[in-house]
Amino acid sequence: SSQWPGAIVCSQTLHTFAAMGISRDSRHKHYKTGGRSNASIKKRKYEMGRPATLCKLGAKRVRSVRCRGGNMKYRALRLDAGNYAWGSENVTKKVRILDVVYNASSNELVRTKTLLKNTIIQIDAQPFKQWYLKKFGLDLGKKKKGGDKKEEAAEEAEKMSRHVVFKQKARASKQKLDPAVEEQFQSGR
């Protein structure tokens, strides 16, 4: 076995240990015409790829990876919060992620709570509620009732100047919220 370095002879079979890697080269591919290219050089470090790490829902866990040129990439293994936008209102807040609801690719990704692009998730609505209350003077979580609404408005008016109250009323008069979104806010998610 000394003539084969890095090999073990085990019951008349030869096992070599070659580390398989992910390569992003295009030398191994066929030409457009279907011909084979001659592999004249070995794999290069700059053609290296790394295995995908699918980010799961959980307590924040981020690993740093050293890249070419000494640059760093930060690979999220688990996350529990993210920066999410409310497109129609043009506002973005950092919110807690509660659950993974749907993924078009696979139900396996929903079951394992994997966070990917285009995954439908459930988030905590509180930061958006607070913003809406400050901007329009309307509490999204509350259900509409005649008497309670007036009392609440009176309470809020005491805390704010007349100028702010009128500004909020003007904004609220132009504001139209989608009923489906309002319904979601009432559940707090």
Short mmCIF file of N, CA and C in Angstrom, two decimals:
data_model
loop_
_atom_site.label_atom_id
_atom_site.label_comp_id
_atom_site.label_asym_id
_atom_site.label_seq_id
_atom_site.Cartn_x
_atom_site.Cartn_y
_atom_site.Cartn_z
N SER A 1 0.82 -1.20 0.00
CA SER A 1 0.00 0.00 0.00
C SER A 1 0.86 1.27 0.00
N SER A 2 2.19 1.15 0.10
CA SER A 2 3.06 2.33 0.11
C SER A 2 3.17 2.98 -1.26
N GLN A 3 2.89 2.22 -2.35
CA GLN A 3 3.01 2.82 -3.68
C GLN A 3 1.78 3.70 -4.02
N TRP A 4 0.68 3.62 -3.25
CA TRP A 4 -0.51 4.47 -3.47
C TRP A 4 -0.70 5.42 -2.29
N PRO A 5 -0.09 6.59 -2.32
CA PRO A 5 -0.28 7.52 -1.19
C PRO A 5 -1.73 8.01 -1.14
N GLY A 6 -2.30 8.10 0.06
CA GLY A 6 -3.68 8.54 0.22
C GLY A 6 -4.70 7.48 -0.14
N ALA A 7 -4.29 6.21 -0.15
CA ALA A 7 -5.21 5.13 -0.52
C ALA A 7 -5.11 4.01 0.49
N ILE A 8 -6.19 3.28 0.66
CA ILE A 8 -6.21 2.14 1.58
C ILE A 8 -6.68 0.92 0.79
N VAL A 9 -5.88 -0.17 0.86
CA VAL A 9 -6.29 -1.40 0.20
C VAL A 9 -7.07 -2.21 1.22
N CYS A 10 -8.31 -2.53 0.87
CA CYS A 10 -9.18 -3.23 1.80
C CYS A 10 -9.86 -4.37 1.06
N SER A 11 -9.52 -5.56 1.37
CA SER A 11 -10.05 -6.79 0.76
C SER A 11 -10.08 -6.69 -0.77
N GLN A 12 -8.89 -6.46 -1.36
CA GLN A 12 -8.64 -6.43 -2.80
C GLN A 12 -9.40 -5.31 -3.56
N THR A 13 -9.88 -4.26 -2.85
CA THR A 13 -10.47 -3.10 -3.54
C THR A 13 -9.71 -1.85 -3.14
N LEU A 14 -9.57 -0.94 -4.07
CA LEU A 14 -8.80 0.26 -3.84
C LEU A 14 -9.73 1.45 -3.63
N HIS A 15 -9.59 2.15 -2.50
CA HIS A 15 -10.41 3.32 -2.20
C HIS A 15 -9.52 4.55 -2.14
N THR A 16 -9.80 5.54 -2.98
CA THR A 16 -9.06 6.81 -2.91
C THR A 16 -9.97 7.88 -2.34
N PHE A 17 -9.38 8.81 -1.60
CA PHE A 17 -10.16 9.87 -0.97
C PHE A 17 -9.89 11.18 -1.69
N ALA A 18 -10.75 11.53 -2.63
CA ALA A 18 -10.64 12.81 -3.33
C ALA A 18 -11.77 13.70 -2.85
N ALA A 19 -11.42 14.89 -2.41
CA ALA A 19 -12.45 15.80 -1.90
C ALA A 19 -13.25 16.38 -3.06
N MET A 20 -14.54 16.11 -3.05
CA MET A 20 -15.41 16.68 -4.07
C MET A 20 -15.74 18.11 -3.68
N GLY A 21 -15.75 18.98 -4.68
CA GLY A 21 -16.08 20.38 -4.41
C GLY A 21 -17.09 20.88 -5.41
N ILE A 22 -17.62 22.05 -5.14
CA ILE A 22 -18.55 22.69 -6.07
C ILE A 22 -17.75 23.65 -6.92
N SER A 23 -17.77 23.42 -8.21
CA SER A 23 -16.99 24.25 -9.13
C SER A 23 -17.91 25.02 -10.05
N ARG A 24 -17.58 26.29 -10.30
CA ARG A 24 -18.42 27.14 -11.16
C ARG A 24 -17.77 27.38 -12.51
N ASP A 25 -16.88 26.47 -12.92
CA ASP A 25 -16.20 26.67 -14.21
C ASP A 25 -17.10 26.23 -15.35
N SER A 26 -16.74 26.66 -16.57
CA SER A 26 -17.52 26.23 -17.74
C SER A 26 -16.67 25.43 -18.71
N ARG A 27 -15.48 25.03 -18.25
CA ARG A 27 -14.59 24.23 -19.12
C ARG A 27 -15.10 22.82 -19.31
N HIS A 28 -15.83 22.32 -18.34
CA HIS A 28 -16.32 20.93 -18.42
C HIS A 28 -17.54 20.80 -19.32
N LYS A 29 -18.11 21.93 -19.76
CA LYS A 29 -19.35 21.88 -20.54
C LYS A 29 -19.10 21.59 -22.01
N HIS A 30 -20.13 21.16 -22.67
CA HIS A 30 -20.08 20.95 -24.12
C HIS A 30 -20.15 22.29 -24.83
N TYR A 31 -19.65 22.34 -26.07
CA TYR A 31 -19.83 23.53 -26.90
C TYR A 31 -21.28 23.62 -27.34
N LYS A 32 -21.67 24.78 -27.89
CA LYS A 32 -23.03 24.96 -28.41
C LYS A 32 -23.35 23.92 -29.48
N THR A 33 -22.32 23.55 -30.25
CA THR A 33 -22.51 22.59 -31.34
C THR A 33 -22.59 21.14 -30.85
N GLY A 34 -22.27 20.93 -29.56
CA GLY A 34 -22.35 19.60 -28.98
C GLY A 34 -21.00 18.95 -28.77
N GLY A 35 -19.93 19.59 -29.24
CA GLY A 35 -18.59 19.02 -29.08
C GLY A 35 -18.09 19.10 -27.65
N ARG A 36 -17.13 18.26 -27.34
CA ARG A 36 -16.54 18.26 -26.00
C ARG A 36 -15.31 19.15 -26.00
N SER A 37 -15.10 19.89 -24.89
CA SER A 37 -13.88 20.71 -24.80
C SER A 37 -12.80 19.90 -24.11
N ASN A 38 -11.58 20.18 -24.44
CA ASN A 38 -10.45 19.49 -23.84
C ASN A 38 -10.10 20.18 -22.53
N ALA A 39 -10.18 19.45 -21.40
CA ALA A 39 -9.87 20.03 -20.09
C ALA A 39 -8.37 20.17 -19.97
N SER A 40 -7.86 21.35 -20.30
CA SER A 40 -6.41 21.55 -20.34
C SER A 40 -5.86 22.08 -19.03
N ILE A 41 -6.72 22.64 -18.17
CA ILE A 41 -6.23 23.11 -16.86
C ILE A 41 -7.09 22.55 -15.74
N LYS A 42 -6.50 22.53 -14.55
CA LYS A 42 -7.21 21.99 -13.38
C LYS A 42 -8.20 23.00 -12.83
N LYS A 43 -8.91 22.60 -11.79
CA LYS A 43 -9.84 23.51 -11.11
C LYS A 43 -9.05 24.64 -10.46
N ARG A 44 -9.65 25.80 -10.42
CA ARG A 44 -9.02 26.97 -9.80
C ARG A 44 -9.82 27.43 -8.59
N LYS A 45 -9.10 28.03 -7.65
CA LYS A 45 -9.74 28.48 -6.41
C LYS A 45 -10.83 29.53 -6.69
N TYR A 46 -10.58 30.39 -7.68
CA TYR A 46 -11.55 31.46 -7.98
C TYR A 46 -12.83 30.94 -8.64
N GLU A 47 -12.84 29.65 -9.01
CA GLU A 47 -14.05 29.05 -9.58
C GLU A 47 -14.84 28.27 -8.52
N MET A 48 -14.39 28.40 -7.29
CA MET A 48 -14.99 27.64 -6.19
C MET A 48 -16.42 28.10 -5.90
N GLY A 49 -17.27 27.15 -5.56
CA GLY A 49 -18.61 27.46 -5.08
C GLY A 49 -18.79 26.85 -3.70
N ARG A 50 -19.81 27.28 -2.98
CA ARG A 50 -20.07 26.72 -1.65
C ARG A 50 -21.49 26.16 -1.61
N PRO A 51 -21.71 25.16 -0.76
CA PRO A 51 -23.08 24.60 -0.68
C PRO A 51 -24.05 25.61 -0.11
N ALA A 52 -25.28 25.56 -0.57
CA ALA A 52 -26.31 26.49 -0.09
C ALA A 52 -26.66 26.15 1.35
N THR A 53 -26.80 27.19 2.17
CA THR A 53 -27.26 26.98 3.54
C THR A 53 -28.65 27.59 3.64
N LEU A 54 -29.64 26.75 3.79
CA LEU A 54 -31.01 27.25 3.84
C LEU A 54 -31.30 27.84 5.21
N CYS A 55 -31.76 29.08 5.22
CA CYS A 55 -32.03 29.81 6.46
C CYS A 55 -33.35 29.34 7.06
N LYS A 56 -33.32 28.98 8.32
CA LYS A 56 -34.51 28.49 9.02
C LYS A 56 -35.04 29.56 9.97
N LEU A 57 -36.26 29.37 10.43
CA LEU A 57 -36.87 30.26 11.40
C LEU A 57 -36.43 29.84 12.80
N GLY A 58 -35.84 30.75 13.56
CA GLY A 58 -35.37 30.44 14.91
C GLY A 58 -34.52 31.56 15.46
N ALA A 59 -33.93 31.35 16.62
CA ALA A 59 -33.08 32.37 17.24
C ALA A 59 -31.93 32.72 16.31
N LYS A 60 -31.60 34.00 16.21
CA LYS A 60 -30.64 34.49 15.22
C LYS A 60 -29.29 33.77 15.33
N ARG A 61 -28.86 33.21 14.19
CA ARG A 61 -27.55 32.55 14.12
C ARG A 61 -26.94 32.88 12.77
N VAL A 62 -25.88 33.67 12.78
CA VAL A 62 -25.24 34.12 11.54
C VAL A 62 -23.77 33.72 11.57
N ARG A 63 -23.29 33.14 10.48
CA ARG A 63 -21.88 32.75 10.37
C ARG A 63 -21.20 33.62 9.33
N SER A 64 -19.98 34.02 9.60
CA SER A 64 -19.23 34.82 8.62
C SER A 64 -18.35 33.91 7.78
N VAL A 65 -18.28 34.19 6.49
CA VAL A 65 -17.50 33.37 5.56
C VAL A 65 -16.49 34.29 4.89
N ARG A 66 -15.21 33.89 4.90
CA ARG A 66 -14.20 34.69 4.25
C ARG A 66 -14.22 34.42 2.76
N CYS A 67 -14.23 35.48 1.97
CA CYS A 67 -14.35 35.35 0.53
C CYS A 67 -13.09 35.89 -0.16
N ARG A 68 -13.13 35.88 -1.47
CA ARG A 68 -12.00 36.35 -2.27
C ARG A 68 -11.72 37.82 -1.98
N GLY A 69 -10.44 38.13 -1.82
CA GLY A 69 -10.03 39.51 -1.54
C GLY A 69 -10.17 39.87 -0.08
N GLY A 70 -10.37 38.87 0.78
CA GLY A 70 -10.51 39.14 2.21
C GLY A 70 -11.87 39.70 2.59
N ASN A 71 -12.79 39.76 1.63
CA ASN A 71 -14.13 40.25 1.93
C ASN A 71 -14.89 39.22 2.74
N MET A 72 -15.93 39.68 3.43
CA MET A 72 -16.72 38.78 4.26
C MET A 72 -18.16 38.70 3.77
N LYS A 73 -18.72 37.48 3.84
CA LYS A 73 -20.14 37.29 3.59
C LYS A 73 -20.73 36.81 4.90
N TYR A 74 -21.93 37.25 5.19
CA TYR A 74 -22.58 36.85 6.43
C TYR A 74 -23.75 35.94 6.09
N ARG A 75 -23.59 34.69 6.46
CA ARG A 75 -24.54 33.66 6.09
C ARG A 75 -25.51 33.41 7.23
N ALA A 76 -26.78 33.72 7.01
CA ALA A 76 -27.80 33.52 8.04
C ALA A 76 -28.22 32.05 8.05
N LEU A 77 -28.04 31.39 9.17
CA LEU A 77 -28.47 30.01 9.32
C LEU A 77 -29.86 29.97 9.95
N ARG A 78 -30.12 30.90 10.88
CA ARG A 78 -31.44 31.04 11.50
C ARG A 78 -31.73 32.51 11.73
N LEU A 79 -32.96 32.91 11.52
CA LEU A 79 -33.39 34.30 11.77
C LEU A 79 -34.76 34.31 12.43
N ASP A 80 -35.00 35.33 13.25
CA ASP A 80 -36.32 35.47 13.87
C ASP A 80 -36.95 36.83 13.58
N ALA A 81 -36.23 37.71 12.89
CA ALA A 81 -36.76 39.04 12.55
C ALA A 81 -36.23 39.46 11.19
N GLY A 82 -36.92 40.42 10.59
CA GLY A 82 -36.49 40.90 9.28
C GLY A 82 -37.05 42.27 8.98
N ASN A 83 -36.55 42.88 7.92
CA ASN A 83 -36.99 44.20 7.49
C ASN A 83 -38.06 44.02 6.42
N TYR A 84 -39.30 44.37 6.75
CA TYR A 84 -40.41 44.13 5.83
C TYR A 84 -41.13 45.42 5.48
N ALA A 85 -41.55 45.50 4.22
CA ALA A 85 -42.19 46.71 3.71
C ALA A 85 -43.68 46.50 3.53
N TRP A 86 -44.44 47.57 3.80
CA TRP A 86 -45.86 47.63 3.49
C TRP A 86 -45.94 48.48 2.24
N GLY A 87 -46.00 47.81 1.09
CA GLY A 87 -45.83 48.46 -0.21
C GLY A 87 -46.79 49.59 -0.49
N SER A 88 -48.09 49.37 -0.22
CA SER A 88 -49.10 50.38 -0.55
C SER A 88 -48.95 51.64 0.29
N GLU A 89 -48.41 51.51 1.51
CA GLU A 89 -48.24 52.67 2.40
C GLU A 89 -46.82 53.24 2.33
N ASN A 90 -45.95 52.57 1.61
CA ASN A 90 -44.55 53.02 1.45
C ASN A 90 -43.84 53.18 2.79
N VAL A 91 -43.94 52.12 3.63
CA VAL A 91 -43.28 52.16 4.93
C VAL A 91 -42.61 50.80 5.18
N THR A 92 -41.44 50.84 5.82
CA THR A 92 -40.67 49.63 6.11
C THR A 92 -40.33 49.58 7.59
N LYS A 93 -40.51 48.44 8.21
CA LYS A 93 -40.21 48.27 9.63
C LYS A 93 -39.51 46.95 9.89
N LYS A 94 -38.69 46.92 10.94
CA LYS A 94 -38.08 45.66 11.37
C LYS A 94 -39.09 44.95 12.26
N VAL A 95 -39.51 43.76 11.85
CA VAL A 95 -40.56 43.05 12.58
C VAL A 95 -40.16 41.60 12.85
N ARG A 96 -40.86 41.02 13.83
CA ARG A 96 -40.64 39.63 14.21
C ARG A 96 -41.34 38.72 13.22
N ILE A 97 -40.67 37.64 12.81
CA ILE A 97 -41.28 36.64 11.92
C ILE A 97 -41.93 35.59 12.82
N LEU A 98 -43.22 35.34 12.59
CA LEU A 98 -43.95 34.39 13.44
C LEU A 98 -43.98 32.99 12.87
N ASP A 99 -44.24 32.89 11.55
CA ASP A 99 -44.42 31.56 10.97
C ASP A 99 -44.25 31.60 9.45
N VAL A 100 -43.89 30.45 8.89
CA VAL A 100 -43.85 30.30 7.42
C VAL A 100 -45.17 29.68 7.01
N VAL A 101 -45.90 30.36 6.12
CA VAL A 101 -47.25 29.95 5.77
C VAL A 101 -47.30 29.18 4.45
N TYR A 102 -46.58 29.67 3.43
CA TYR A 102 -46.69 29.06 2.09
C TYR A 102 -45.41 29.26 1.31
N ASN A 103 -45.05 28.25 0.53
CA ASN A 103 -43.95 28.37 -0.42
C ASN A 103 -44.35 27.64 -1.70
N ALA A 104 -44.28 28.35 -2.83
CA ALA A 104 -44.73 27.79 -4.10
C ALA A 104 -43.85 26.63 -4.54
N SER A 105 -42.57 26.63 -4.13
CA SER A 105 -41.63 25.58 -4.57
C SER A 105 -41.98 24.23 -3.98
N SER A 106 -42.19 24.22 -2.65
CA SER A 106 -42.37 22.92 -2.00
C SER A 106 -43.01 23.07 -0.63
N ASN A 107 -43.86 22.13 -0.27
CA ASN A 107 -44.45 22.12 1.08
C ASN A 107 -43.42 21.71 2.13
N GLU A 108 -42.38 21.03 1.68
CA GLU A 108 -41.28 20.64 2.58
C GLU A 108 -40.65 21.88 3.22
N LEU A 109 -40.54 22.96 2.43
CA LEU A 109 -39.94 24.21 2.93
C LEU A 109 -40.85 24.89 3.96
N VAL A 110 -42.15 24.66 3.86
CA VAL A 110 -43.10 25.20 4.84
C VAL A 110 -42.99 24.40 6.13
N ARG A 111 -42.93 23.08 5.99
CA ARG A 111 -42.86 22.19 7.16
C ARG A 111 -41.60 22.44 7.98
N THR A 112 -40.48 22.66 7.27
CA THR A 112 -39.20 22.88 7.96
C THR A 112 -38.97 24.35 8.32
N LYS A 113 -39.96 25.23 8.00
CA LYS A 113 -39.89 26.67 8.28
C LYS A 113 -38.63 27.30 7.70
N THR A 114 -38.43 27.06 6.40
CA THR A 114 -37.26 27.60 5.70
C THR A 114 -37.61 28.96 5.10
N LEU A 115 -36.74 29.94 5.32
CA LEU A 115 -36.95 31.30 4.82
C LEU A 115 -36.20 31.48 3.52
N LEU A 116 -36.95 31.74 2.45
CA LEU A 116 -36.37 31.97 1.13
C LEU A 116 -37.06 33.16 0.49
N LYS A 117 -36.55 33.54 -0.69
CA LYS A 117 -37.22 34.57 -1.48
C LYS A 117 -38.60 34.05 -1.88
N ASN A 118 -39.57 34.94 -1.90
CA ASN A 118 -40.93 34.63 -2.35
C ASN A 118 -41.68 33.66 -1.42
N THR A 119 -41.21 33.50 -0.20
CA THR A 119 -41.92 32.69 0.79
C THR A 119 -42.97 33.56 1.46
N ILE A 120 -44.17 33.06 1.60
CA ILE A 120 -45.22 33.81 2.30
C ILE A 120 -45.08 33.50 3.79
N ILE A 121 -44.90 34.57 4.57
CA ILE A 121 -44.70 34.39 6.02
C ILE A 121 -45.73 35.20 6.80
N GLN A 122 -45.82 34.90 8.09
CA GLN A 122 -46.69 35.65 8.98
C GLN A 122 -45.79 36.49 9.88
N ILE A 123 -46.08 37.80 9.99
CA ILE A 123 -45.25 38.68 10.81
C ILE A 123 -46.08 39.34 11.91
N ASP A 124 -45.38 39.87 12.90
CA ASP A 124 -46.01 40.62 13.98
C ASP A 124 -46.39 42.01 13.45
N ALA A 125 -47.66 42.38 13.56
CA ALA A 125 -48.15 43.63 12.95
C ALA A 125 -47.94 44.86 13.83
N GLN A 126 -47.47 44.68 15.05
CA GLN A 126 -47.42 45.79 16.02
C GLN A 126 -46.66 47.03 15.52
N PRO A 127 -45.44 46.90 14.96
CA PRO A 127 -44.73 48.10 14.49
C PRO A 127 -45.50 48.88 13.43
N PHE A 128 -46.21 48.17 12.54
CA PHE A 128 -47.01 48.84 11.51
C PHE A 128 -48.25 49.49 12.11
N LYS A 129 -48.84 48.86 13.13
CA LYS A 129 -49.99 49.43 13.82
C LYS A 129 -49.61 50.76 14.47
N GLN A 130 -48.47 50.76 15.16
CA GLN A 130 -48.00 51.96 15.85
C GLN A 130 -47.74 53.08 14.85
N TRP A 131 -47.15 52.74 13.70
CA TRP A 131 -46.88 53.75 12.67
C TRP A 131 -48.19 54.32 12.14
N TYR A 132 -49.18 53.46 11.91
CA TYR A 132 -50.47 53.87 11.35
C TYR A 132 -51.20 54.80 12.32
N LEU A 133 -51.11 54.46 13.61
CA LEU A 133 -51.74 55.28 14.64
C LEU A 133 -51.12 56.67 14.68
N LYS A 134 -49.80 56.72 14.57
CA LYS A 134 -49.09 58.00 14.62
C LYS A 134 -49.36 58.84 13.36
N LYS A 135 -49.44 58.18 12.22
CA LYS A 135 -49.59 58.88 10.94
C LYS A 135 -51.02 59.34 10.70
N PHE A 136 -52.00 58.45 10.97
CA PHE A 136 -53.39 58.73 10.63
C PHE A 136 -54.30 58.91 11.85
N GLY A 137 -53.79 58.58 13.05
CA GLY A 137 -54.62 58.70 14.25
C GLY A 137 -55.70 57.64 14.34
N LEU A 138 -55.52 56.53 13.62
CA LEU A 138 -56.49 55.43 13.63
C LEU A 138 -55.83 54.17 14.16
N ASP A 139 -56.53 53.49 15.08
CA ASP A 139 -55.99 52.23 15.63
C ASP A 139 -56.52 51.08 14.80
N LEU A 140 -55.63 50.37 14.13
CA LEU A 140 -56.05 49.30 13.21
C LEU A 140 -56.55 48.05 13.91
N GLY A 141 -56.08 47.81 15.12
CA GLY A 141 -56.46 46.59 15.83
C GLY A 141 -57.89 46.60 16.33
N LYS A 142 -58.43 47.78 16.60
CA LYS A 142 -59.77 47.89 17.18
C LYS A 142 -60.86 47.70 16.13
N LYS A 143 -61.96 47.06 16.56
CA LYS A 143 -63.11 46.93 15.68
C LYS A 143 -63.94 48.20 15.78
N LYS A 144 -64.62 48.55 14.69
CA LYS A 144 -65.36 49.82 14.64
C LYS A 144 -66.67 49.73 15.43
N LYS A 145 -66.80 50.62 16.43
CA LYS A 145 -68.04 50.76 17.20
C LYS A 145 -68.27 52.25 17.38
N GLY A 146 -69.53 52.68 17.34
CA GLY A 146 -69.86 54.10 17.36
C GLY A 146 -69.35 54.85 18.58
N GLY A 147 -69.74 54.46 19.79
CA GLY A 147 -69.40 55.19 21.02
C GLY A 147 -67.93 55.12 21.37
N ASP A 148 -67.34 53.92 21.26
CA ASP A 148 -65.94 53.73 21.64
C ASP A 148 -65.01 54.60 20.80
N LYS A 149 -65.32 54.74 19.54
CA LYS A 149 -64.46 55.47 18.61
C LYS A 149 -64.33 56.94 19.03
N LYS A 150 -65.49 57.54 19.43
CA LYS A 150 -65.49 58.96 19.82
C LYS A 150 -64.70 59.17 21.11
N GLU A 151 -64.89 58.28 22.07
CA GLU A 151 -64.17 58.38 23.34
C GLU A 151 -62.66 58.27 23.12
N GLU A 152 -62.30 57.34 22.26
CA GLU A 152 -60.88 57.13 21.95
C GLU A 152 -60.28 58.36 21.29
N ALA A 153 -61.02 58.94 20.35
CA ALA A 153 -60.56 60.14 19.65
C ALA A 153 -60.37 61.29 20.63
N ALA A 154 -61.28 61.40 21.60
CA ALA A 154 -61.18 62.46 22.61
C ALA A 154 -59.94 62.26 23.48
N GLU A 155 -59.67 61.00 23.83
CA GLU A 155 -58.48 60.67 24.62
C GLU A 155 -57.21 61.09 23.90
N GLU A 156 -57.13 60.72 22.62
CA GLU A 156 -55.96 61.02 21.80
C GLU A 156 -55.76 62.52 21.63
N ALA A 157 -56.88 63.26 21.48
CA ALA A 157 -56.81 64.71 21.23
C ALA A 157 -56.16 65.43 22.40
N GLU A 158 -56.36 64.93 23.62
CA GLU A 158 -55.76 65.56 24.80
C GLU A 158 -54.23 65.50 24.73
N LYS A 159 -53.70 64.44 24.21
CA LYS A 159 -52.25 64.25 24.19
C LYS A 159 -51.55 65.05 23.09
N MET A 160 -52.30 65.39 22.00
CA MET A 160 -51.67 66.03 20.84
C MET A 160 -52.16 67.45 20.63
N SER A 161 -51.36 68.23 19.94
CA SER A 161 -51.75 69.61 19.61
C SER A 161 -52.83 69.60 18.54
N ARG A 162 -53.58 70.72 18.43
CA ARG A 162 -54.66 70.84 17.44
C ARG A 162 -54.11 70.65 16.03
N HIS A 163 -52.93 71.21 15.80
CA HIS A 163 -52.31 71.13 14.47
C HIS A 163 -52.11 69.68 14.04
N VAL A 164 -51.58 68.86 14.95
CA VAL A 164 -51.33 67.44 14.67
C VAL A 164 -52.64 66.70 14.44
N VAL A 165 -53.65 67.00 15.27
CA VAL A 165 -54.96 66.35 15.15
C VAL A 165 -55.57 66.63 13.78
N PHE A 166 -55.54 67.90 13.36
CA PHE A 166 -56.12 68.26 12.06
C PHE A 166 -55.33 67.65 10.90
N LYS A 167 -54.03 67.59 11.09
CA LYS A 167 -53.18 66.97 10.06
C LYS A 167 -53.54 65.49 9.89
N GLN A 168 -53.72 64.78 11.03
CA GLN A 168 -54.09 63.37 10.99
C GLN A 168 -55.47 63.16 10.37
N LYS A 169 -56.42 64.06 10.72
CA LYS A 169 -57.77 63.96 10.15
C LYS A 169 -57.75 64.14 8.64
N ALA A 170 -56.95 65.09 8.17
CA ALA A 170 -56.83 65.34 6.73
C ALA A 170 -56.25 64.12 6.03
N ARG A 171 -55.23 63.51 6.63
CA ARG A 171 -54.63 62.30 6.05
C ARG A 171 -55.64 61.15 6.04
N ALA A 172 -56.35 60.99 7.18
CA ALA A 172 -57.31 59.88 7.33
C ALA A 172 -58.47 60.00 6.33
N SER A 173 -58.86 61.24 6.00
CA SER A 173 -59.97 61.42 5.06
C SER A 173 -59.59 60.96 3.65
N LYS A 174 -58.31 61.09 3.29
CA LYS A 174 -57.85 60.65 1.97
C LYS A 174 -57.45 59.17 1.96
N GLN A 175 -57.29 58.60 3.15
CA GLN A 175 -56.78 57.24 3.28
C GLN A 175 -57.87 56.20 3.03
N LYS A 176 -57.55 55.19 2.23
CA LYS A 176 -58.49 54.08 2.00
C LYS A 176 -57.71 52.78 2.17
N LEU A 177 -58.09 52.00 3.16
CA LEU A 177 -57.38 50.75 3.47
C LEU A 177 -58.16 49.56 2.94
N ASP A 178 -57.44 48.61 2.38
CA ASP A 178 -58.04 47.38 1.85
C ASP A 178 -58.68 46.59 3.00
N PRO A 179 -59.95 46.17 2.86
CA PRO A 179 -60.62 45.44 3.96
C PRO A 179 -59.90 44.16 4.37
N ALA A 180 -59.28 43.48 3.40
CA ALA A 180 -58.55 42.23 3.71
C ALA A 180 -57.36 42.51 4.62
N VAL A 181 -56.67 43.64 4.37
CA VAL A 181 -55.51 44.02 5.19
C VAL A 181 -55.98 44.39 6.59
N GLU A 182 -57.10 45.13 6.65
CA GLU A 182 -57.65 45.56 7.94
C GLU A 182 -58.04 44.35 8.79
N GLU A 183 -58.59 43.33 8.14
CA GLU A 183 -58.98 42.10 8.82
C GLU A 183 -57.76 41.39 9.41
N GLN A 184 -56.67 41.40 8.64
CA GLN A 184 -55.43 40.77 9.12
C GLN A 184 -54.87 41.52 10.34
N PHE A 185 -54.98 42.84 10.33
CA PHE A 185 -54.48 43.63 11.46
C PHE A 185 -55.25 43.32 12.74
N GLN A 186 -56.53 42.99 12.62
CA GLN A 186 -57.34 42.69 13.80
C GLN A 186 -56.86 41.42 14.50
N SER A 187 -56.29 40.49 13.72
CA SER A 187 -55.73 39.28 14.34
C SER A 187 -54.34 39.54 14.92
N GLY A 188 -53.76 40.71 14.60
CA GLY A 188 -52.45 41.09 15.17
C GLY A 188 -51.28 40.49 14.43
N ARG A 189 -51.52 39.93 13.22
CA ARG A 189 -50.44 39.33 12.43
C ARG A 189 -50.48 39.81 11.02
#
